[in-house]
Amino acid sequence: MTDLVDSINKNLLKVSLVLGGFILILIITVIMLINNTIRLALFSQRFLIRSMQLVGATRAFIRKPFLARAWFFGMLAGAIASMILFGLVKYTQANIEGFGLLHNEQMLFMLFAVLVGVGGVLSALSTLRAVNKYLNMSLDELY
């Protein structure tokens, strides 16, 4: 009996390592996609940023509307993802017996809060990086 338990534990460890690697690859891919999408969106605004610099706007004044919008949309995306995940959990509870026993509502709501927070922070950091790139460019580099 102990051999069976040891075998199950070893196989469970192997499966969890494979799934962990797959999740890590997916997280890196998602972060790269978000970053590149934001950079592409701000590329079209590079001349607006330059115009704001030319009329004497400070760097913080230029960054503020971009960061506020990115923070809002990132948190909105996290909230939408949380709603979808909540719907999937409720659907699974209704259709799979015993799933409700595994359900921890407090942990689920902490996950939702983390999703909303990470969405806002990730988009704000990517936007800050992209805006700083265009703030530091010379006029020749903008073209």
PDB file of C-alpha atoms in Angstrom:
ATOM      1  CA  MET A   1       0.000   0.000   0.000  1.00  0.00           C
ATOM      2  CA  THR A   2       2.839   2.403   0.806  1.00  0.00           C
ATOM      3  CA  ASP A   3       4.419   1.675  -2.591  1.00  0.00           C
ATOM      4  CA  LEU A   4       1.202   2.758  -4.278  1.00  0.00           C
ATOM      5  CA  VAL A   5       1.083   5.997  -2.267  1.00  0.00           C
ATOM      6  CA  ASP A   6       4.745   6.720  -3.070  1.00  0.00           C
ATOM      7  CA  SER A   7       4.119   6.055  -6.762  1.00  0.00           C
ATOM      8  CA  ILE A   8       1.123   8.405  -6.777  1.00  0.00           C
ATOM      9  CA  ASN A   9       3.133  11.111  -5.016  1.00  0.00           C
ATOM     10  CA  LYS A  10       5.992  10.825  -7.522  1.00  0.00           C
ATOM     11  CA  ASN A  11       3.632  10.993 -10.486  1.00  0.00           C
ATOM     12  CA  LEU A  12       1.778  13.920  -8.941  1.00  0.00           C
ATOM     13  CA  LEU A  13       5.085  15.762  -8.527  1.00  0.00           C
ATOM     14  CA  LYS A  14       5.995  15.161 -12.171  1.00  0.00           C
ATOM     15  CA  VAL A  15       2.592  16.354 -13.389  1.00  0.00           C
ATOM     16  CA  SER A  16       2.725  19.447 -11.197  1.00  0.00           C
ATOM     17  CA  LEU A  17       6.205  20.334 -12.505  1.00  0.00           C
ATOM     18  CA  VAL A  18       5.043  20.011 -16.119  1.00  0.00           C
ATOM     19  CA  LEU A  19       1.927  22.097 -15.426  1.00  0.00           C
ATOM     20  CA  GLY A  20       4.000  24.668 -13.537  1.00  0.00           C
ATOM     21  CA  GLY A  21       6.348  25.025 -16.507  1.00  0.00           C
ATOM     22  CA  PHE A  22       3.400  25.389 -18.874  1.00  0.00           C
ATOM     23  CA  ILE A  23       1.846  28.048 -16.620  1.00  0.00           C
ATOM     24  CA  LEU A  24       5.152  29.931 -16.472  1.00  0.00           C
ATOM     25  CA  ILE A  25       5.388  29.945 -20.276  1.00  0.00           C
ATOM     26  CA  LEU A  26       1.809  31.227 -20.518  1.00  0.00           C
ATOM     27  CA  ILE A  27       2.444  34.002 -17.972  1.00  0.00           C
ATOM     28  CA  ILE A  28       5.550  35.190 -19.819  1.00  0.00           C
ATOM     29  CA  THR A  29       3.655  35.131 -23.126  1.00  0.00           C
ATOM     30  CA  VAL A  30       0.755  37.129 -21.694  1.00  0.00           C
ATOM     31  CA  ILE A  31       3.074  39.745 -20.194  1.00  0.00           C
ATOM     32  CA  MET A  32       4.915  40.126 -23.497  1.00  0.00           C
ATOM     33  CA  LEU A  33       1.640  40.468 -25.413  1.00  0.00           C
ATOM     34  CA  ILE A  34       0.307  43.114 -23.021  1.00  0.00           C
ATOM     35  CA  ASN A  35       3.565  45.049 -23.129  1.00  0.00           C
ATOM     36  CA  ASN A  36       3.776  44.988 -26.934  1.00  0.00           C
ATOM     37  CA  THR A  37       0.125  45.965 -27.330  1.00  0.00           C
ATOM     38  CA  ILE A  38       0.576  48.978 -25.073  1.00  0.00           C
ATOM     39  CA  ARG A  39       3.782  49.982 -26.838  1.00  0.00           C
ATOM     40  CA  LEU A  40       2.017  49.772 -30.191  1.00  0.00           C
ATOM     41  CA  ALA A  41      -0.906  51.863 -28.921  1.00  0.00           C
ATOM     42  CA  LEU A  42       1.448  54.551 -27.613  1.00  0.00           C
ATOM     43  CA  PHE A  43       3.463  54.532 -30.822  1.00  0.00           C
ATOM     44  CA  SER A  44       0.578  56.334 -32.504  1.00  0.00           C
ATOM     45  CA  GLN A  45       0.645  58.947 -29.727  1.00  0.00           C
ATOM     46  CA  ARG A  46       4.366  59.715 -29.940  1.00  0.00           C
ATOM     47  CA  PHE A  47       3.846  63.027 -31.766  1.00  0.00           C
ATOM     48  CA  LEU A  48       1.266  64.112 -29.196  1.00  0.00           C
ATOM     49  CA  ILE A  49       3.836  63.434 -26.483  1.00  0.00           C
ATOM     50  CA  ARG A  50       6.424  65.445 -28.414  1.00  0.00           C
ATOM     51  CA  SER A  51       3.973  68.329 -28.909  1.00  0.00           C
ATOM     52  CA  MET A  52       3.276  68.379 -25.191  1.00  0.00           C
ATOM     53  CA  GLN A  53       7.014  68.585 -24.536  1.00  0.00           C
ATOM     54  CA  LEU A  54       7.396  71.454 -26.997  1.00  0.00           C
ATOM     55  CA  VAL A  55       4.761  73.591 -25.270  1.00  0.00           C
ATOM     56  CA  GLY A  56       6.524  73.123 -21.938  1.00  0.00           C
ATOM     57  CA  ALA A  57       4.594  70.359 -20.199  1.00  0.00           C
ATOM     58  CA  THR A  58       6.537  68.574 -17.503  1.00  0.00           C
ATOM     59  CA  ARG A  59       7.278  64.874 -17.770  1.00  0.00           C
ATOM     60  CA  ALA A  60       4.922  64.086 -14.883  1.00  0.00           C
ATOM     61  CA  PHE A  61       2.117  66.103 -16.497  1.00  0.00           C
ATOM     62  CA  ILE A  62       2.565  64.200 -19.759  1.00  0.00           C
ATOM     63  CA  ARG A  63       2.644  60.804 -18.033  1.00  0.00           C
ATOM     64  CA  LYS A  64      -0.389  61.379 -15.801  1.00  0.00           C
ATOM     65  CA  PRO A  65      -3.261  60.870 -18.305  1.00  0.00           C
ATOM     66  CA  PHE A  66      -1.569  57.881 -19.941  1.00  0.00           C
ATOM     67  CA  LEU A  67      -0.947  56.189 -16.594  1.00  0.00           C
ATOM     68  CA  ALA A  68      -4.449  56.918 -15.287  1.00  0.00           C
ATOM     69  CA  ARG A  69      -6.043  55.454 -18.393  1.00  0.00           C
ATOM     70  CA  ALA A  70      -3.752  52.403 -18.298  1.00  0.00           C
ATOM     71  CA  TRP A  71      -4.461  51.837 -14.594  1.00  0.00           C
ATOM     72  CA  PHE A  72      -8.219  52.054 -15.189  1.00  0.00           C
ATOM     73  CA  PHE A  73      -8.247  49.730 -18.200  1.00  0.00           C
ATOM     74  CA  GLY A  74      -5.934  47.247 -16.477  1.00  0.00           C
ATOM     75  CA  MET A  75      -8.199  47.098 -13.452  1.00  0.00           C
ATOM     76  CA  LEU A  76     -11.236  46.799 -15.719  1.00  0.00           C
ATOM     77  CA  ALA A  77      -9.602  43.865 -17.516  1.00  0.00           C
ATOM     78  CA  GLY A  78      -8.851  42.233 -14.158  1.00  0.00           C
ATOM     79  CA  ALA A  79     -12.472  42.717 -13.071  1.00  0.00           C
ATOM     80  CA  ILE A  80     -13.772  41.186 -16.305  1.00  0.00           C
ATOM     81  CA  ALA A  81     -11.401  38.229 -15.890  1.00  0.00           C
ATOM     82  CA  SER A  82     -12.630  37.824 -12.304  1.00  0.00           C
ATOM     83  CA  MET A  83     -16.272  37.804 -13.422  1.00  0.00           C
ATOM     84  CA  ILE A  84     -15.539  35.173 -16.055  1.00  0.00           C
ATOM     85  CA  LEU A  85     -13.668  33.049 -13.515  1.00  0.00           C
ATOM     86  CA  PHE A  86     -16.527  33.437 -11.014  1.00  0.00           C
ATOM     87  CA  GLY A  87     -19.009  32.313 -13.661  1.00  0.00           C
ATOM     88  CA  LEU A  88     -16.870  29.269 -14.459  1.00  0.00           C
ATOM     89  CA  VAL A  89     -16.635  28.342 -10.780  1.00  0.00           C
ATOM     90  CA  LYS A  90     -20.410  28.643 -10.317  1.00  0.00           C
ATOM     91  CA  TYR A  91     -21.047  26.618 -13.473  1.00  0.00           C
ATOM     92  CA  THR A  92     -18.638  23.930 -12.288  1.00  0.00           C
ATOM     93  CA  GLN A  93     -20.265  23.820  -8.850  1.00  0.00           C
ATOM     94  CA  ALA A  94     -23.676  23.350 -10.425  1.00  0.00           C
ATOM     95  CA  ASN A  95     -22.571  20.567 -12.778  1.00  0.00           C
ATOM     96  CA  ILE A  96     -19.917  18.606 -10.861  1.00  0.00           C
ATOM     97  CA  GLU A  97     -20.862  16.935  -7.625  1.00  0.00           C
ATOM     98  CA  GLY A  98     -18.386  17.429  -4.824  1.00  0.00           C
ATOM     99  CA  PHE A  99     -16.735  20.482  -6.359  1.00  0.00           C
ATOM    100  CA  GLY A 100     -18.416  22.654  -3.745  1.00  0.00           C
ATOM    101  CA  LEU A 101     -16.432  20.839  -1.057  1.00  0.00           C
ATOM    102  CA  LEU A 102     -13.195  22.143  -2.598  1.00  0.00           C
ATOM    103  CA  HIS A 103     -14.550  25.669  -2.878  1.00  0.00           C
ATOM    104  CA  ASN A 104     -13.096  28.316  -0.551  1.00  0.00           C
ATOM    105  CA  GLU A 105     -14.931  31.598  -1.043  1.00  0.00           C
ATOM    106  CA  GLN A 106     -12.390  33.714   0.845  1.00  0.00           C
ATOM    107  CA  MET A 107      -9.485  32.472  -1.281  1.00  0.00           C
ATOM    108  CA  LEU A 108     -11.523  32.999  -4.440  1.00  0.00           C
ATOM    109  CA  PHE A 109     -12.205  36.642  -3.576  1.00  0.00           C
ATOM    110  CA  MET A 110      -8.533  37.148  -2.715  1.00  0.00           C
ATOM    111  CA  LEU A 111      -7.716  35.773  -6.177  1.00  0.00           C
ATOM    112  CA  PHE A 112     -10.148  38.278  -7.705  1.00  0.00           C
ATOM    113  CA  ALA A 113      -8.504  41.145  -5.822  1.00  0.00           C
ATOM    114  CA  VAL A 114      -5.075  40.001  -6.989  1.00  0.00           C
ATOM    115  CA  LEU A 115      -6.296  39.769 -10.597  1.00  0.00           C
ATOM    116  CA  VAL A 116      -7.652  43.320 -10.487  1.00  0.00           C
ATOM    117  CA  GLY A 117      -4.508  44.664  -8.813  1.00  0.00           C
ATOM    118  CA  VAL A 118      -2.076  42.868 -11.107  1.00  0.00           C
ATOM    119  CA  GLY A 119      -4.049  44.021 -14.143  1.00  0.00           C
ATOM    120  CA  GLY A 120      -3.739  47.647 -13.078  1.00  0.00           C
ATOM    121  CA  VAL A 121      -0.096  47.438 -12.084  1.00  0.00           C
ATOM    122  CA  LEU A 122       1.010  45.503 -15.175  1.00  0.00           C
ATOM    123  CA  SER A 123      -0.644  47.883 -17.598  1.00  0.00           C
ATOM    124  CA  ALA A 124       0.582  50.952 -15.686  1.00  0.00           C
ATOM    125  CA  LEU A 125       4.182  49.688 -15.661  1.00  0.00           C
ATOM    126  CA  SER A 126       4.094  48.885 -19.370  1.00  0.00           C
ATOM    127  CA  THR A 127       2.616  52.309 -20.117  1.00  0.00           C
ATOM    128  CA  LEU A 128       5.194  54.063 -17.940  1.00  0.00           C
ATOM    129  CA  ARG A 129       7.978  52.282 -19.780  1.00  0.00           C
ATOM    130  CA  ALA A 130       6.565  53.159 -23.198  1.00  0.00           C
ATOM    131  CA  VAL A 131       5.846  56.803 -22.336  1.00  0.00           C
ATOM    132  CA  ASN A 132       9.350  57.234 -20.903  1.00  0.00           C
ATOM    133  CA  LYS A 133      10.771  55.809 -24.113  1.00  0.00           C
ATOM    134  CA  TYR A 134       9.008  58.465 -26.194  1.00  0.00           C
ATOM    135  CA  LEU A 135       9.843  61.224 -23.694  1.00  0.00           C
ATOM    136  CA  ASN A 136      13.546  60.451 -24.032  1.00  0.00           C
ATOM    137  CA  MET A 137      13.592  60.324 -27.835  1.00  0.00           C
ATOM    138  CA  SER A 138      14.885  63.126 -29.992  1.00  0.00           C
ATOM    139  CA  LEU A 139      12.826  64.465 -32.869  1.00  0.00           C
ATOM    140  CA  ASP A 140      14.879  62.514 -35.428  1.00  0.00           C
ATOM    141  CA  GLU A 141      14.317  59.248 -33.541  1.00  0.00           C
ATOM    142  CA  LEU A 142      10.530  59.756 -33.552  1.00  0.00           C
ATOM    143  CA  TYR A 143      10.454  59.309 -37.311  1.00  0.00           C
TER     144      TYR A 143
END
